[in-house]
């Protein structure tokens, strides 16, 4: 049995992840990441924004971001699932503290 069999990617899972981000609870969000994950922030010095490696680093960068932008929120537009892969299109908004 593969990880995909044990943890299938579904539209409901994407909704749960979106709810976690909108809770602005970095610990809750981190539960959706693996220890060896790579997370891409939309802005930053790299062509892809900012690459963040590892669950602990993702938790920290998001917790730090929520301190600066406490009203940060995500609005979902579309979600797609194909096998064990998914894509979500969203808009993030918030004002600096």
XYZ file of N, CA, C and O in Angstrom:
388
model
N 0.846 -1.179 0.000
C 0.000 0.000 0.000
C 0.896 1.249 0.000
O 1.826 1.360 0.787
N 0.605 2.174 -0.878
C 1.392 3.400 -0.988
C 0.798 4.508 -0.116
O -0.331 4.395 0.375
N 1.555 5.599 0.054
C 1.032 6.758 0.780
C -0.227 7.287 0.118
O -1.158 7.719 0.794
N -0.269 7.257 -1.205
C -1.443 7.741 -1.934
C -2.670 6.897 -1.618
O -3.783 7.413 -1.567
N -2.472 5.592 -1.398
C -3.590 4.720 -1.029
C -4.070 5.030 0.388
O -5.263 5.022 0.663
N -3.136 5.310 1.288
C -3.481 5.590 2.684
C -4.030 6.998 2.869
O -4.839 7.240 3.745
N -3.565 7.926 2.053
C -3.945 9.330 2.169
C -4.345 9.871 0.806
O -3.619 10.660 0.211
N -5.507 9.451 0.302
C -5.880 9.884 -1.039
C -6.104 11.398 -1.108
O -6.545 12.019 -0.136
N -5.767 11.962 -2.246
C -5.992 13.388 -2.481
C -7.433 13.540 -2.958
O -7.845 12.912 -3.926
N -8.191 14.354 -2.248
C -9.603 14.578 -2.590
C -9.906 16.070 -2.535
O -9.133 16.856 -1.958
N -11.031 16.451 -3.104
C -11.476 17.840 -2.995
C -11.732 18.207 -1.541
O -11.485 19.345 -1.126
N -12.183 17.237 -0.746
C -12.416 17.488 0.680
C -11.097 17.785 1.399
O -11.043 18.661 2.268
N -10.033 17.065 1.029
C -8.722 17.325 1.620
C -8.273 18.746 1.282
O -7.779 19.471 2.145
N -8.465 19.158 0.033
C -8.089 20.523 -0.343
C -8.895 21.546 0.449
O -8.365 22.586 0.862
N -10.170 21.275 0.695
C -10.996 22.179 1.505
C -10.478 22.239 2.939
O -10.437 23.319 3.550
N -10.057 21.094 3.484
C -9.497 21.061 4.842
C -8.201 21.873 4.921
O -7.972 22.600 5.896
N -7.361 21.746 3.915
C -6.102 22.502 3.888
C -6.395 23.998 3.800
O -5.788 24.807 4.505
N -7.342 24.368 2.968
C -7.729 25.771 2.845
C -8.244 26.304 4.177
O -7.882 27.414 4.600
N -9.058 25.532 4.857
C -9.572 25.946 6.175
C -8.428 26.110 7.168
O -8.438 27.038 7.988
N -7.439 25.237 7.098
C -6.286 25.354 7.993
C -5.546 26.658 7.737
O -5.186 27.381 8.675
N -5.313 26.989 6.461
C -4.638 28.250 6.148
C -5.458 29.439 6.645
O -4.916 30.387 7.210
N -6.777 29.390 6.471
C -7.614 30.504 6.911
C -7.740 30.601 8.427
O -8.123 31.643 8.939
N -7.371 29.539 9.136
C -7.354 29.601 10.600
C -6.126 30.361 11.100
O -6.076 30.766 12.252
N -5.125 30.515 10.216
C -3.855 31.157 10.551
C -3.171 30.473 11.743
O -2.467 31.089 12.519
N -3.369 29.183 11.845
C -2.753 28.363 12.897
C -1.627 27.567 12.239
O -1.864 26.564 11.567
N -0.395 28.052 12.420
C 0.758 27.439 11.743
C 0.938 25.971 12.126
O 1.342 25.161 11.286
N 0.640 25.605 13.371
C 0.756 24.203 13.783
C -0.256 23.333 13.036
O 0.069 22.231 12.587
N -1.479 23.824 12.912
C -2.515 23.085 12.179
C -2.125 22.935 10.707
O -2.248 21.855 10.126
N -1.648 24.009 10.095
C -1.236 23.962 8.694
C -0.110 22.951 8.508
O -0.111 22.167 7.557
N 0.851 22.944 9.424
C 2.022 22.064 9.309
C 1.649 20.587 9.284
O 2.389 19.779 8.714
N 0.489 20.225 9.835
C 0.090 18.812 9.829
C -0.131 18.287 8.416
O -0.114 17.074 8.204
N -0.307 19.167 7.456
C -0.525 18.759 6.066
C 0.770 18.629 5.273
O 0.740 18.303 4.087
N 1.907 18.880 5.915
C 3.199 18.825 5.239
C 4.030 17.668 5.782
O 3.904 17.297 6.939
N 4.896 17.128 4.927
C 5.831 16.092 5.365
C 7.119 16.749 5.858
O 7.377 17.923 5.576
N 7.906 15.985 6.590
C 9.159 16.525 7.130
C 10.111 16.988 6.038
O 10.910 17.895 6.249
N 10.018 16.383 4.848
C 10.930 16.727 3.754
C 10.257 17.544 2.647
O 10.721 17.591 1.516
N 9.193 18.247 2.972
C 8.434 18.998 1.970
C 9.207 20.206 1.435
O 10.206 20.640 2.010
N 8.709 20.722 0.327
C 9.144 22.013 -0.206
C 7.887 22.837 -0.430
O 6.948 22.385 -1.086
N 7.871 24.034 0.132
C 6.735 24.950 0.028
C 7.222 26.201 -0.694
O 8.302 26.700 -0.400
N 6.440 26.677 -1.641
C 6.823 27.857 -2.414
C 5.977 29.046 -1.993
O 4.760 29.019 -2.162
N 6.622 30.070 -1.452
C 5.958 31.329 -1.139
C 5.864 32.111 -2.456
O 6.783 32.062 -3.275
N 4.803 32.850 -2.652
C 4.576 33.534 -3.926
C 5.608 34.614 -4.224
O 5.926 34.868 -5.373
N 6.150 35.235 -3.200
C 7.122 36.310 -3.417
C 8.463 35.938 -2.817
O 8.539 35.179 -1.866
N 9.498 36.538 -3.387
C 10.834 36.302 -2.867
C 11.888 36.472 -3.938
O 11.578 36.820 -5.079
N 13.134 36.195 -3.591
C 14.247 36.465 -4.493
C 14.411 35.468 -5.644
O 15.080 35.762 -6.622
N 13.807 34.300 -5.532
C 13.950 33.291 -6.574
C 12.875 33.493 -7.644
O 11.854 34.147 -7.401
N 13.084 32.918 -8.798
C 12.094 33.024 -9.880
C 10.735 32.489 -9.438
O 9.693 32.968 -9.880
N 10.740 31.504 -8.540
C 9.500 30.903 -8.049
C 9.007 31.572 -6.768
O 8.050 31.117 -6.167
N 9.644 32.631 -6.315
C 9.291 33.283 -5.057
C 10.324 32.955 -4.005
O 11.487 33.298 -4.146
N 9.887 32.252 -2.971
C 10.799 31.779 -1.925
C 10.524 30.313 -1.673
O 9.383 29.924 -1.419
N 11.547 29.495 -1.747
C 11.461 28.063 -1.470
C 11.710 27.841 0.016
O 12.706 28.309 0.550
N 10.811 27.098 0.660
C 10.958 26.773 2.073
C 11.007 25.253 2.180
O 10.109 24.568 1.696
N 12.068 24.734 2.806
C 12.262 23.280 2.896
C 11.998 22.783 4.308
O 12.537 23.325 5.268
N 11.162 21.758 4.420
C 10.925 21.073 5.682
C 9.734 21.608 6.448
O 9.426 22.795 6.416
N 9.034 20.689 7.126
C 7.830 21.032 7.886
C 8.095 22.107 8.934
O 7.321 23.062 9.049
N 9.181 21.982 9.696
C 9.472 22.968 10.742
C 9.697 24.360 10.149
O 9.228 25.363 10.699
N 10.383 24.419 9.017
C 10.644 25.707 8.367
C 9.357 26.308 7.812
O 9.150 27.525 7.894
N 8.478 25.476 7.261
C 7.189 25.956 6.762
C 6.370 26.523 7.923
O 5.803 27.612 7.831
N 6.314 25.784 9.026
C 5.571 26.251 10.193
C 6.096 27.611 10.651
O 5.345 28.539 10.913
N 7.420 27.749 10.725
C 8.026 28.996 11.193
C 7.762 30.157 10.247
O 7.373 31.242 10.683
N 7.951 29.941 8.939
C 7.761 31.039 7.993
C 6.298 31.501 7.994
O 6.020 32.697 7.908
N 5.360 30.572 8.133
C 3.957 30.962 8.172
C 3.608 31.655 9.490
O 2.905 32.671 9.490
N 4.104 31.147 10.602
C 3.855 31.801 11.900
C 4.407 33.221 11.880
O 3.744 34.164 12.356
N 5.604 33.401 11.335
C 6.196 34.736 11.239
C 5.359 35.633 10.335
O 5.153 36.813 10.629
N 4.873 35.089 9.229
C 4.054 35.869 8.296
C 2.750 36.310 8.968
O 2.301 37.431 8.787
N 2.130 35.422 9.761
C 0.863 35.762 10.418
C 1.048 36.850 11.471
O 0.109 37.587 11.770
N 2.247 36.971 12.030
C 2.522 38.064 12.975
C 2.544 39.411 12.251
O 2.141 40.424 12.805
N 3.033 39.406 11.021
C 3.147 40.628 10.230
C 1.816 40.964 9.542
O 1.466 42.131 9.386
N 1.090 39.930 9.119
C -0.186 40.116 8.415
C -1.254 39.295 9.157
O -1.633 38.197 8.733
N -1.754 39.806 10.291
C -2.645 39.011 11.138
C -4.021 38.727 10.537
O -4.693 37.796 10.979
N -4.434 39.490 9.529
C -5.752 39.254 8.926
C -5.652 38.524 7.582
O -6.595 38.520 6.802
N -4.532 37.875 7.341
C -4.306 37.170 6.081
C -5.429 36.152 5.846
O -5.818 35.427 6.759
N -5.948 36.115 4.603
C -6.998 35.147 4.287
C -6.848 34.683 2.842
O -6.324 35.394 2.000
N -7.315 33.477 2.597
C -7.239 32.848 1.286
C -8.648 32.626 0.752
O -9.518 32.138 1.468
N -8.857 32.984 -0.511
C -10.123 32.722 -1.180
C -9.843 31.730 -2.299
O -9.016 31.991 -3.171
N -10.524 30.598 -2.243
C -10.363 29.579 -3.281
C -11.186 29.952 -4.500
O -12.301 30.459 -4.375
N -10.623 29.674 -5.662
C -11.340 29.902 -6.906
C -11.671 28.579 -7.581
O -12.812 28.340 -7.948
N -10.671 27.736 -7.747
C -10.883 26.439 -8.395
C -9.973 25.409 -7.751
O -8.907 25.744 -7.245
N -10.413 24.164 -7.821
C -9.606 23.040 -7.337
C -9.721 21.904 -8.331
O -10.791 21.646 -8.858
N -8.587 21.230 -8.566
C -8.559 20.074 -9.453
C -7.814 18.939 -8.760
O -6.816 19.177 -8.096
N -8.293 17.729 -8.947
C -7.609 16.534 -8.449
C -7.462 15.574 -9.612
O -8.414 15.346 -10.366
N -6.247 15.030 -9.767
C -5.970 14.024 -10.792
C -5.090 12.963 -10.154
O -3.900 13.186 -9.932
N -5.695 11.839 -9.795
C -4.924 10.791 -9.127
C -4.458 11.267 -7.763
O -5.257 11.713 -6.946
N -3.135 11.200 -7.529
C -2.607 11.618 -6.234
C -2.015 13.034 -6.290
O -1.199 13.399 -5.457
N -2.453 13.827 -7.258
C -1.979 15.208 -7.389
C -3.176 16.153 -7.391
O -4.260 15.790 -7.825
N -2.924 17.368 -6.920
C -3.998 18.354 -6.873
C -3.435 19.740 -7.137
O -2.248 19.997 -6.921
N -4.306 20.609 -7.593
C -3.970 22.013 -7.821
C -5.117 22.837 -7.257
O -6.284 22.482 -7.420
N -4.761 23.919 -6.589
C -5.789 24.859 -6.159
C -5.386 26.251 -6.620
O -4.213 26.612 -6.594
N -6.384 26.991 -7.085
C -6.169 28.371 -7.508
C -6.836 29.244 -6.457
O -8.003 29.038 -6.110
N -6.080 30.209 -5.928
C -6.590 31.024 -4.838
C -6.002 32.426 -4.888
O -5.038 32.680 -5.604
N -6.611 33.292 -4.108
C -6.122 34.653 -3.925
C -5.902 34.852 -2.437
O -6.740 34.445 -1.617
N -4.781 35.421 -2.074
C -4.504 35.714 -0.666
C -4.549 37.228 -0.479
O -4.094 37.983 -1.326
N -5.153 37.647 0.639
C -5.257 39.068 0.960
C -4.918 39.282 2.421
O -5.048 38.379 3.239
N -4.506 40.483 2.730
C -4.242 40.856 4.112
C -3.467 42.149 4.160
O -2.821 42.530 3.178
N -3.533 42.818 5.302
C -2.812 44.062 5.495
C -1.790 43.897 6.608
O -2.063 43.242 7.616
N -0.645 44.514 6.422
C 0.410 44.445 7.436
C -0.068 45.092 8.730
O -0.826 46.062 8.712
N 0.405 44.527 9.841
C 0.030 45.067 11.162
C 0.657 46.433 11.380
O 1.621 46.806 10.784
